[in-house]
Coordinates of C-alpha atoms in Angstrom, one line a residue:
M1 CA 17.7 35.9 -18.0
S2 CA 19.0 37.1 -21.4
H3 CA 19.1 34.6 -24.2
D4 CA 20.7 34.9 -27.6
R5 CA 17.8 33.6 -29.7
T6 CA 20.0 33.0 -32.7
R7 CA 21.6 30.1 -30.9
W8 CA 18.3 28.5 -30.2
L9 CA 18.3 24.9 -31.3
H10 CA 14.8 23.6 -32.0
V11 CA 14.2 19.9 -32.6
P12 CA 10.8 19.5 -34.2
L13 CA 8.3 17.2 -32.5
A14 CA 8.2 15.4 -35.8
V15 CA 11.3 13.5 -34.8
I16 CA 8.9 11.2 -33.0
A17 CA 5.6 10.0 -34.3
P18 CA 2.5 11.6 -32.8
L19 CA 1.8 10.6 -29.2
A20 CA -2.0 10.0 -29.1
L21 CA -4.5 8.7 -26.7
P22 CA -7.0 6.3 -28.1
A23 CA -10.6 7.6 -28.4
A24 CA -11.8 5.0 -25.9
A25 CA -10.6 5.0 -22.4
A26 CA -7.4 3.4 -21.5
P27 CA -4.0 2.4 -22.5
A28 CA -1.6 5.3 -22.2
P29 CA -0.4 6.8 -25.4
Q30 CA 2.4 5.0 -27.2
I31 CA 5.4 6.4 -29.1
Q32 CA 5.4 4.8 -32.5
D33 CA 8.5 4.1 -34.6
A34 CA 10.9 7.0 -34.4
P35 CA 13.5 7.9 -37.0
P36 CA 16.9 6.4 -36.2
T37 CA 18.6 9.7 -36.8
R38 CA 17.8 10.7 -33.2
A39 CA 20.8 8.8 -32.0
A40 CA 23.0 10.4 -29.4
A41 CA 26.1 11.9 -30.9
S42 CA 28.3 10.5 -28.1
V43 CA 28.4 8.7 -24.8
D44 CA 28.5 12.2 -23.2
D45 CA 25.3 13.2 -24.9
A46 CA 23.6 10.0 -23.7
V47 CA 24.7 10.5 -20.1
L48 CA 23.4 14.0 -20.1
F49 CA 20.1 12.9 -21.6
L50 CA 19.7 10.0 -19.1
N51 CA 20.6 12.2 -16.1
R52 CA 17.5 14.2 -17.0
A53 CA 15.2 11.3 -17.8
T54 CA 16.2 8.8 -15.1
F55 CA 17.6 8.6 -11.6
G56 CA 21.1 8.3 -13.1
A57 CA 22.7 7.1 -16.3
S58 CA 23.3 3.4 -16.2
P59 CA 25.8 1.6 -18.5
D60 CA 23.0 -0.4 -20.2
D61 CA 20.9 2.7 -20.8
I62 CA 23.9 4.6 -22.1
E63 CA 24.7 1.8 -24.6
F64 CA 21.0 1.7 -25.8
V65 CA 20.8 5.5 -26.3
V66 CA 24.0 5.6 -28.2
R67 CA 23.0 2.7 -30.4
A68 CA 19.3 3.4 -30.9
G69 CA 18.7 7.1 -30.0
Y70 CA 16.8 9.1 -27.6
A71 CA 13.3 8.6 -29.0
R72 CA 13.6 4.8 -29.2
W73 CA 14.8 4.8 -25.6
I74 CA 11.6 6.6 -24.6
Q75 CA 9.6 4.2 -26.8
R76 CA 11.1 1.3 -25.0
Q77 CA 10.5 2.9 -21.6
V78 CA 6.8 3.3 -22.4
G79 CA 6.5 -0.4 -22.9
M80 CA 7.9 -1.2 -19.5
Q81 CA 5.6 -2.5 -16.8
P82 CA 5.2 0.0 -14.0
S83 CA 7.1 -0.8 -10.9
L84 CA 4.6 -0.4 -8.0
M85 CA 5.0 -0.5 -4.2
L86 CA 1.6 -1.6 -3.0
P87 CA 1.7 -5.2 -4.3
T88 CA 4.8 -5.8 -2.1
L89 CA 3.1 -4.3 0.9
R90 CA 0.0 -6.4 0.4
G91 CA 2.2 -9.4 0.3
M92 CA 3.5 -8.6 3.8
G93 CA 0.1 -9.3 5.3
C94 CA -3.0 -7.7 6.7
A95 CA -3.2 -3.9 6.9
P96 CA -6.4 -2.0 7.7
D97 CA -6.1 0.5 4.8
Q98 CA -5.6 -2.3 2.2
P99 CA -8.4 -3.5 0.0
G100 CA -10.6 -6.0 1.7
Y101 CA -9.3 -5.4 5.2
S102 CA -10.2 -3.1 8.1
F103 CA -9.1 -2.6 11.7
F104 CA -11.6 -5.4 12.6
T105 CA -9.9 -7.9 10.3
C106 CA -6.4 -6.7 11.2
P107 CA -6.7 -6.3 15.0
N108 CA -2.9 -6.9 15.6
Y109 CA -1.7 -4.6 12.9
E110 CA 1.6 -2.7 13.6
P111 CA 2.5 -0.3 10.8
D112 CA 6.3 -0.1 11.4
A113 CA 7.3 -3.0 9.1
H114 CA 5.1 -1.7 6.3
I115 CA 6.5 1.8 6.8
E116 CA 10.0 0.6 6.6
R117 CA 9.4 -1.5 3.5
R118 CA 7.6 1.3 1.7
L119 CA 10.5 3.6 2.2
Q120 CA 13.0 1.0 1.1
L121 CA 10.9 0.2 -2.0
W122 CA 11.1 3.8 -3.2
W123 CA 14.9 3.7 -3.2
E124 CA 15.1 0.2 -4.8
H125 CA 12.9 1.3 -7.7
A126 CA 14.9 4.5 -8.1
I127 CA 18.1 2.5 -8.2
A128 CA 17.2 -0.5 -10.3
A129 CA 13.6 -0.4 -11.7
D130 CA 13.5 -0.9 -15.5
D131 CA 10.8 1.7 -16.0
Q132 CA 13.2 4.6 -15.1
L133 CA 11.4 7.3 -17.2
R134 CA 8.1 6.5 -15.5
Q135 CA 9.7 6.5 -12.1
R136 CA 11.5 9.7 -12.7
V137 CA 8.4 11.5 -13.9
A138 CA 6.5 10.2 -11.0
F139 CA 9.1 11.6 -8.6
A140 CA 8.7 15.0 -10.4
L141 CA 5.0 14.8 -10.1
S142 CA 5.3 13.9 -6.4
E143 CA 7.0 17.2 -5.9
I144 CA 4.1 19.0 -7.5
F145 CA 1.1 17.0 -6.2
V146 CA 2.6 16.8 -2.8
V147 CA 1.4 14.6 0.1
S148 CA 3.6 13.8 3.0
D149 CA 3.9 11.1 5.6
R150 CA 4.8 13.8 8.1
D151 CA 1.0 14.1 8.4
A152 CA 0.4 12.3 11.7
L153 CA -2.5 10.3 10.3
L154 CA -0.9 9.4 6.9
G155 CA 2.2 8.3 8.7
E156 CA 0.2 5.5 10.2
F157 CA -1.1 4.2 6.8
P158 CA 1.9 3.3 4.7
S159 CA -0.2 1.3 2.2
T160 CA -2.2 4.4 1.4
M161 CA 1.0 6.4 0.9
A162 CA 2.4 3.7 -1.3
D163 CA -0.7 3.5 -3.4
Y164 CA -0.7 7.3 -3.8
Y165 CA 2.8 7.1 -5.3
D166 CA 1.8 4.2 -7.4
T167 CA -1.0 6.4 -8.7
L168 CA 1.6 8.9 -9.9
V169 CA 3.6 6.1 -11.5
R170 CA 0.6 4.7 -13.3
G171 CA -0.6 8.2 -14.4
A172 CA 2.8 9.5 -15.5
F173 CA 2.1 8.7 -19.2
G174 CA -1.6 9.3 -19.2
T175 CA -3.5 12.6 -19.3
Y176 CA -3.3 15.4 -16.8
R177 CA -7.1 15.5 -16.5
D178 CA -7.3 11.8 -15.5
L179 CA -4.3 12.2 -13.1
L180 CA -5.9 15.2 -11.5
E181 CA -9.0 13.3 -10.8
E182 CA -7.1 10.3 -9.4
V183 CA -5.1 12.7 -7.1
T184 CA -8.2 14.6 -6.0
L185 CA -10.1 11.4 -5.0
H186 CA -7.2 9.6 -3.5
P187 CA -7.5 9.0 0.3
A188 CA -3.9 10.3 0.8
M189 CA -4.7 13.6 -0.7
G190 CA -8.1 13.6 1.0
T191 CA -6.3 13.3 4.3
Y192 CA -3.4 15.6 3.6
L193 CA -5.4 18.6 2.3
S194 CA -8.6 17.7 4.4
M195 CA -11.0 17.2 1.5
A196 CA -12.1 14.0 3.1
K197 CA -15.1 14.5 5.5
N198 CA -15.6 18.0 4.1
R199 CA -19.2 18.9 4.2
Q200 CA -21.6 21.7 3.4
E201 CA -22.1 24.7 5.7
D202 CA -24.0 23.9 8.9
L203 CA -25.5 27.0 10.4
V204 CA -26.5 25.1 13.6
L205 CA -23.0 23.7 14.3
G206 CA -21.3 26.9 12.9
T207 CA -19.2 25.0 10.4
R208 CA -18.4 25.8 6.8
P209 CA -16.5 23.9 4.0
D210 CA -12.8 23.4 4.4
E211 CA -11.0 25.5 1.8
N212 CA -7.6 23.8 2.0
F213 CA -7.8 21.5 -1.1
A214 CA -9.9 24.0 -3.1
R215 CA -7.1 26.6 -2.7
E216 CA -4.1 24.3 -3.3
V217 CA -5.5 22.5 -6.3
M218 CA -5.5 25.9 -8.0
Q219 CA -2.4 27.5 -6.6
L220 CA -0.1 24.4 -6.8
F221 CA -1.6 21.7 -8.9
S222 CA -2.9 23.5 -11.9
I223 CA -3.0 27.3 -12.6
G224 CA -0.9 29.2 -10.1
L225 CA -1.7 32.6 -8.6
S226 CA -1.4 34.9 -11.7
M227 CA -2.4 34.8 -15.3
L228 CA 0.4 33.6 -17.7
D229 CA 0.9 33.6 -21.4
D230 CA 1.9 30.4 -23.2
S231 CA 5.6 31.1 -22.5
G232 CA 5.0 31.2 -18.7
E233 CA 5.4 35.0 -18.5
L234 CA 3.1 37.1 -16.4
I235 CA 0.2 38.9 -18.1
L236 CA -0.2 42.3 -16.7
D237 CA -3.2 44.6 -16.4
A238 CA -3.4 48.2 -17.5
N239 CA -1.6 49.3 -14.4
G240 CA 1.3 46.9 -15.0
E241 CA 0.1 44.6 -12.2
P242 CA -0.3 40.7 -12.4
I243 CA -3.8 39.5 -12.9
P244 CA -5.0 37.0 -10.2
T245 CA -6.3 33.7 -11.5
Y246 CA -8.9 33.5 -8.7
D247 CA -10.1 35.3 -5.6
Q248 CA -11.5 34.4 -2.2
D249 CA -15.1 34.0 -3.6
V250 CA -13.8 31.4 -6.1
I251 CA -12.0 29.5 -3.3
K252 CA -15.3 29.5 -1.3
D253 CA -17.3 28.2 -4.2
M254 CA -14.7 25.7 -5.2
A255 CA -14.7 24.3 -1.6
R256 CA -18.5 24.1 -1.7
A257 CA -18.4 22.2 -5.0
L258 CA -16.0 19.7 -3.5
T259 CA -18.0 18.8 -0.4
G260 CA -19.6 15.4 0.4
W261 CA -16.6 13.1 -0.1
T262 CA -15.0 10.7 2.4
Y263 CA -13.1 7.4 2.6
R264 CA -14.6 4.1 1.8
A265 CA -16.4 2.4 4.6
D266 CA -18.0 -0.9 5.5
Y267 CA -21.4 0.7 5.4
P268 CA -23.1 2.5 2.6
P269 CA -23.4 6.3 2.4
S270 CA -26.3 7.7 4.5
A271 CA -27.4 11.0 6.2
S272 CA -25.6 10.0 9.4
L273 CA -23.0 12.6 10.3
L274 CA -21.4 10.3 12.8
Q275 CA -20.9 7.6 10.1
F276 CA -19.6 10.2 7.6
L277 CA -17.0 11.3 10.1
Y278 CA -16.1 7.9 11.4
T279 CA -14.4 6.8 8.2
Y280 CA -10.6 6.5 8.0
P281 CA -8.1 6.3 5.1
R282 CA -8.5 3.2 3.0
I283 CA -7.2 2.4 -0.5
G284 CA -9.6 3.1 -3.3
R285 CA -11.2 6.3 -4.5
M286 CA -13.0 8.4 -1.9
V287 CA -16.8 8.0 -2.2
S288 CA -19.6 10.6 -2.3
W289 CA -22.2 11.1 0.4
T290 CA -24.8 13.3 -1.2
A291 CA -26.4 14.3 2.2
F292 CA -23.2 16.3 3.0
H293 CA -22.8 17.9 -0.4
D294 CA -23.6 21.6 -0.9
P295 CA -26.5 21.5 -3.4
L296 CA -26.6 25.2 -4.3
D297 CA -25.2 26.8 -7.5
K298 CA -21.5 28.0 -7.6
T299 CA -19.2 30.1 -9.7
I300 CA -15.8 28.4 -9.9
V301 CA -12.4 28.9 -11.4
G302 CA -12.4 30.7 -14.8
G303 CA -15.9 31.9 -14.2
A304 CA -17.4 28.5 -14.9
Y305 CA -20.9 28.1 -13.6
V306 CA -22.1 25.0 -11.6
P307 CA -25.9 24.7 -11.5
A308 CA -27.7 23.8 -8.3
F309 CA -28.8 20.4 -7.3
L310 CA -26.1 18.4 -9.0
Y311 CA -24.6 15.2 -7.5
P312 CA -21.1 15.5 -5.9
E313 CA -19.7 13.6 -8.9
E314 CA -21.2 16.2 -11.3
D315 CA -19.8 19.1 -9.4
L316 CA -16.4 17.4 -9.2
A317 CA -16.4 16.8 -13.0
L318 CA -17.2 20.4 -13.7
V319 CA -14.4 21.6 -11.3
L320 CA -11.8 19.3 -12.9
D321 CA -12.9 20.2 -16.4
A322 CA -12.6 23.9 -15.6
L323 CA -9.1 23.5 -14.2
D324 CA -8.0 21.3 -17.1
A325 CA -9.4 23.8 -19.7
H326 CA -7.8 26.9 -18.0
P327 CA -5.2 28.6 -20.2
N328 CA -2.7 28.7 -17.3
V329 CA -2.4 25.0 -16.9
A330 CA -0.1 24.4 -19.9
P331 CA 2.5 27.0 -19.1
F332 CA 2.3 26.6 -15.3
M333 CA 2.6 22.8 -15.3
S334 CA 5.0 22.6 -18.3
K335 CA 7.5 24.9 -16.8
Q336 CA 7.5 23.0 -13.5
L337 CA 8.2 19.7 -15.3
I338 CA 11.0 21.3 -17.3
Q339 CA 12.5 22.5 -14.0
R340 CA 12.2 19.1 -12.4
L341 CA 13.7 17.3 -15.3
V342 CA 16.0 19.6 -17.3
T343 CA 16.7 23.1 -16.3
S344 CA 15.7 25.6 -13.6
N345 CA 15.6 28.6 -16.0
P346 CA 14.1 27.5 -19.3
S347 CA 13.7 30.2 -22.0
P348 CA 10.2 31.5 -22.6
E349 CA 10.4 29.9 -26.1
Y350 CA 11.1 26.5 -24.5
V351 CA 8.1 26.8 -22.2
A352 CA 5.9 28.0 -25.1
R353 CA 6.9 25.0 -27.3
I354 CA 6.0 22.6 -24.5
S355 CA 2.8 24.5 -23.7
A356 CA 1.8 24.0 -27.3
V357 CA 2.3 20.2 -27.0
W358 CA 0.3 20.3 -23.7
N359 CA -2.6 22.1 -25.5
D360 CA -2.6 19.7 -28.4
D361 CA -0.3 16.6 -28.8
G362 CA -0.9 16.6 -32.5
N363 CA -3.9 14.4 -32.3
G364 CA -6.2 16.8 -30.5
V365 CA -5.4 15.4 -27.0
R366 CA -4.9 18.0 -24.2
G367 CA -2.5 17.3 -21.3
N368 CA -1.0 14.2 -22.8
L369 CA 1.8 13.8 -20.2
L370 CA 3.8 11.3 -22.2
A371 CA 3.9 13.7 -25.2
V372 CA 4.8 16.6 -22.9
V373 CA 7.6 14.7 -21.2
A374 CA 9.0 13.5 -24.6
A375 CA 8.8 17.0 -25.9
I376 CA 10.7 18.4 -22.9
L377 CA 13.5 15.8 -23.2
L378 CA 13.8 16.0 -27.0
D379 CA 13.5 19.7 -27.4
G380 CA 16.6 21.4 -28.9
E381 CA 17.1 23.6 -25.8
G382 CA 16.7 20.5 -23.6
L383 CA 19.3 18.6 -25.5
R384 CA 21.7 21.4 -26.3
G385 CA 21.0 24.2 -23.9
H386 CA 24.2 23.4 -22.0
E387 CA 26.2 24.3 -25.1
A388 CA 24.2 27.5 -25.9
W389 CA 24.0 28.9 -22.4
P390 CA 26.7 27.2 -20.3
D391 CA 26.5 29.7 -17.5
T392 CA 22.8 29.5 -16.9
F393 CA 21.5 26.2 -18.3
G394 CA 20.9 23.2 -16.1
K395 CA 19.9 22.8 -12.4
I396 CA 21.3 21.9 -9.0
R397 CA 21.0 18.2 -8.7
E398 CA 18.6 17.3 -5.9
P399 CA 20.6 15.5 -3.1
I400 CA 18.6 12.3 -3.6
L401 CA 19.6 12.3 -7.3
R402 CA 23.2 12.8 -6.4
V403 CA 23.1 9.5 -4.5
T404 CA 21.1 7.5 -7.0
G405 CA 23.2 8.9 -9.8
V406 CA 26.4 7.4 -8.4
W407 CA 24.7 4.1 -7.6
R408 CA 23.2 3.7 -11.1
A409 CA 26.4 4.8 -12.8
F410 CA 28.2 1.9 -11.1
E411 CA 25.3 -0.6 -11.2
A412 CA 24.7 -0.9 -7.4
A413 CA 22.6 -3.7 -6.2
P414 CA 19.2 -2.4 -4.9
I415 CA 19.4 -3.7 -1.4
V416 CA 18.5 -0.8 0.9
G417 CA 18.7 -0.8 4.6
F418 CA 18.8 2.4 6.7
T419 CA 19.2 4.9 3.8
P420 CA 15.5 6.0 3.9
F421 CA 15.8 6.8 7.6
I422 CA 18.8 9.1 7.4
A423 CA 18.1 10.7 4.0
E424 CA 16.3 13.6 5.4
E425 CA 19.0 14.3 8.1
Y426 CA 21.9 14.0 5.6
L427 CA 20.3 15.0 2.3
G428 CA 17.6 17.3 3.4
Q429 CA 14.8 15.4 1.6
R430 CA 13.2 12.1 1.1
A431 CA 10.4 11.0 -1.2
Q432 CA 6.9 11.8 0.2
G433 CA 8.4 13.4 3.3
S434 CA 8.1 17.1 2.5
P435 CA 7.6 19.5 5.4
S436 CA 4.5 21.0 3.7
V437 CA 2.4 21.0 0.6
F438 CA 4.9 23.4 -0.9
N439 CA 7.5 20.7 -1.3
F440 CA 11.1 20.8 0.0
F441 CA 11.8 23.8 -2.3
S442 CA 9.8 26.3 -4.3
P443 CA 10.0 26.5 -8.1
T444 CA 10.6 30.2 -7.7
Y445 CA 13.3 30.1 -5.0
T446 CA 16.2 32.4 -5.7
T447 CA 19.0 34.3 -4.0
G448 CA 19.9 37.9 -4.2
A449 CA 22.7 37.4 -6.6
L450 CA 20.6 35.1 -8.8
A451 CA 17.5 37.3 -8.7
A452 CA 19.6 40.2 -10.0
Q453 CA 20.2 38.1 -13.1
G454 CA 16.6 37.0 -13.4
L455 CA 17.4 33.5 -12.4
V456 CA 16.0 30.9 -9.9
A457 CA 17.6 27.9 -8.3
P458 CA 14.8 25.9 -6.5
E459 CA 17.1 23.2 -5.1
L460 CA 19.3 25.8 -3.4
Q461 CA 16.6 26.2 -0.9
I462 CA 17.7 23.0 0.8
T463 CA 21.4 23.3 -0.1
T464 CA 22.5 24.7 3.2
H465 CA 26.1 24.7 4.5
S466 CA 25.4 21.9 6.9
R467 CA 23.6 19.8 4.3
I468 CA 26.5 20.3 1.8
T469 CA 28.8 18.8 4.3
R470 CA 26.4 16.0 5.4
T471 CA 25.7 15.0 1.8
A472 CA 29.4 14.9 1.0
N473 CA 30.0 12.8 4.1
L474 CA 27.2 10.4 3.2
L475 CA 28.5 9.9 -0.3
T476 CA 32.0 9.3 1.0
Y477 CA 30.6 6.6 3.3
Y478 CA 28.7 4.9 0.5
I479 CA 31.6 4.9 -1.9
Y480 CA 34.3 3.7 0.5
E481 CA 32.2 1.2 2.5
G482 CA 29.7 0.2 -0.2
N483 CA 31.9 -1.1 -3.0
T484 CA 32.0 -4.8 -3.6
T485 CA 35.8 -5.0 -3.5
L486 CA 36.3 -3.9 0.1
A487 CA 33.0 -5.5 1.1
D488 CA 32.5 -4.4 4.7
P489 CA 30.3 -7.2 6.2
G490 CA 28.4 -4.7 8.4
Y491 CA 27.4 -2.5 5.5
T492 CA 23.7 -2.8 4.6
E493 CA 23.2 -0.4 1.8
P494 CA 23.5 -0.7 -2.0
R495 CA 26.9 -2.1 -3.1
F496 CA 28.5 -1.1 -6.4
S497 CA 31.4 -2.3 -8.4
I498 CA 34.4 -0.1 -8.5
E499 CA 36.1 -2.3 -11.2
P500 CA 35.3 -0.1 -14.2
A501 CA 37.1 2.9 -12.5
R502 CA 39.9 0.7 -11.1
L503 CA 40.8 -0.5 -14.6
Q504 CA 41.4 3.1 -15.6
A505 CA 43.4 4.1 -12.5
G506 CA 46.9 3.4 -13.9
Y507 CA 46.8 6.7 -15.7
P508 CA 45.1 9.5 -13.8
P509 CA 44.0 11.5 -16.9
A510 CA 42.3 8.4 -18.2
L511 CA 40.6 7.8 -14.9
V512 CA 39.4 11.4 -14.8
D513 CA 38.1 11.1 -18.4
F514 CA 36.2 8.0 -17.4
L515 CA 34.6 9.7 -14.4
D516 CA 33.8 12.8 -16.3
E517 CA 32.0 10.8 -18.9
R518 CA 30.2 8.4 -16.5
L519 CA 29.1 11.0 -13.9
C520 CA 29.2 14.5 -15.6
G521 CA 28.5 13.7 -19.2
G522 CA 31.7 15.4 -20.3
E523 CA 30.9 18.7 -18.6
M524 CA 33.6 18.7 -16.0
S525 CA 35.5 22.0 -15.9
D526 CA 39.1 22.3 -16.9
A527 CA 40.0 23.5 -13.4
T528 CA 38.4 20.5 -11.7
R529 CA 40.0 18.2 -14.2
Q530 CA 43.5 19.6 -13.5
L531 CA 43.0 19.4 -9.7
L532 CA 41.9 15.8 -9.9
E533 CA 44.7 14.7 -12.2
D534 CA 47.3 16.4 -10.0
H535 CA 45.8 15.0 -6.8
L536 CA 45.3 11.4 -8.1
L537 CA 49.0 11.2 -9.0
W538 CA 49.8 11.3 -5.3
V539 CA 47.3 8.5 -4.4
P540 CA 49.2 5.2 -4.4
Y541 CA 48.4 2.9 -7.2
N542 CA 49.8 -0.2 -5.5
V543 CA 48.7 -0.9 -1.9
P544 CA 49.8 -4.3 -0.5
G545 CA 46.9 -6.7 -0.1
Y546 CA 44.5 -4.8 -2.4
P547 CA 43.9 -4.8 -6.2
P548 CA 46.1 -2.3 -8.1
G549 CA 44.5 1.1 -8.4
L550 CA 41.7 0.4 -5.9
F551 CA 42.2 3.4 -3.7
R552 CA 43.0 5.7 -6.5
A553 CA 39.8 4.8 -8.2
L554 CA 37.8 5.2 -4.9
E555 CA 39.4 8.6 -4.3
G556 CA 38.5 9.6 -7.9
V557 CA 34.9 8.5 -7.7
N558 CA 34.5 10.1 -4.3
L559 CA 36.0 13.5 -5.3
V560 CA 33.8 13.7 -8.4
A561 CA 30.7 12.7 -6.5
I562 CA 31.2 15.6 -4.0
S563 CA 32.3 18.1 -6.6
P564 CA 30.4 21.1 -7.8
D565 CA 30.7 19.7 -11.4
Y566 CA 28.6 16.7 -10.4
A567 CA 26.3 18.7 -8.1
I568 CA 25.1 20.6 -11.2
Q569 CA 23.0 18.7 -13.8
R570 CA 23.7 20.0 -17.3

């Protein structure tokens, strides 16, 4: 993509105080007092910012951002308590993967109720949790550090799945190195990418270490396939070819270094292969069984050397340290977070600025995710790229975000029934339900026409003709059946108030202005605006038995919600 660099609008990181991790382990970094000049210029600006930073701009958040500014909103978000799923599931009663329980203490366990509640909780948090920034970042991370309940075993352990997502929520404002360790040792990841029960080569049985996690932790979770500069651009060799970040020998040695881990058990680690293999997913970090760890030396990612006869924990630490220190991590991970939150096609300069924050948050901390996220959202290109490059900036709104955006814009009550169970069919995605470790869509997905312009559009990979129709139908159902004014007694999903739109419905241009502001952040095209105004004039304002303007307001909300203008996040 071609960018006019003279239009680049850089907002220095100095607009917020340094984001630092304490020297001692623990609380996540905090944003200190930020200059009040970082206030949004308008409601439209606030809506655009919040559509990137949350599951949808709510009236309360809009008011706060306009009054106090972007950075102070982030600061307030950091102080919010994390909204977690596992505590609710634990309150539902005994489950064999929960702390303190097992199949012996939960002999009558049936997972269905826990499965249903877990899926509902995700939507409830997306719609109404106070810690929106943390939840939104966790969702982005869940599409990078993928585990899926489509795995037959994981599908039977909803508490483990909930705890994995909670791990991303808790780690969203910590350091990448700490999060990578939590992800690596989580039983959900141990199951999904088969690191659990992975053991050293056995010449008698003819087995060798499973390479699944060793490969994907490099390809997807840290450094990617090819060497990158700080702007995310490929580094080429003397022949003009990309330089691989690793080869098969590295994969083999990485797999060997990660042997000897399995789920927690009611018995201590031993040399018993039967006991090692008899474990099953249980919440709490996986534990090491030294007898099944490869003790020989290895050469791992980046050429790092792992001496022989170390404990599994020592090998693991060296692996994670080597990944964290690799020069690719900053551009590879920064670009994906920009894509998930702001725009599919960030300029190389944007990626380089975020990579610099990843490498050093200003206080010598590497991989400070809070600092990185704040830098992404407050960067000049992030805030004003839609003005500088209106034809290429932004992203296709994920179908899930189209639904949550409408609900949050009109303050829907977070009472969720069957939505989690039809989301995949109608929307093409659901949280933690990806068909593979490669997520629902690839960060490099493109079409022929877009590729010719050097552009990608990841979300288009699931934006098929049938899904466009089904998503529109589902939104229409939610809007017409799920508003509090009509109040269908058989409706079980979030209900929202149509009143703010109804009060504007007497004059169609005013209604369109309101909907443009509330849902599109003022970015509705002139063509769409004219079509809506002309159409809404023909929708009756007074319908006997109903409040004035109700059906005009519903029609307006619905048409904007299914429009291309709303489908694109600016």
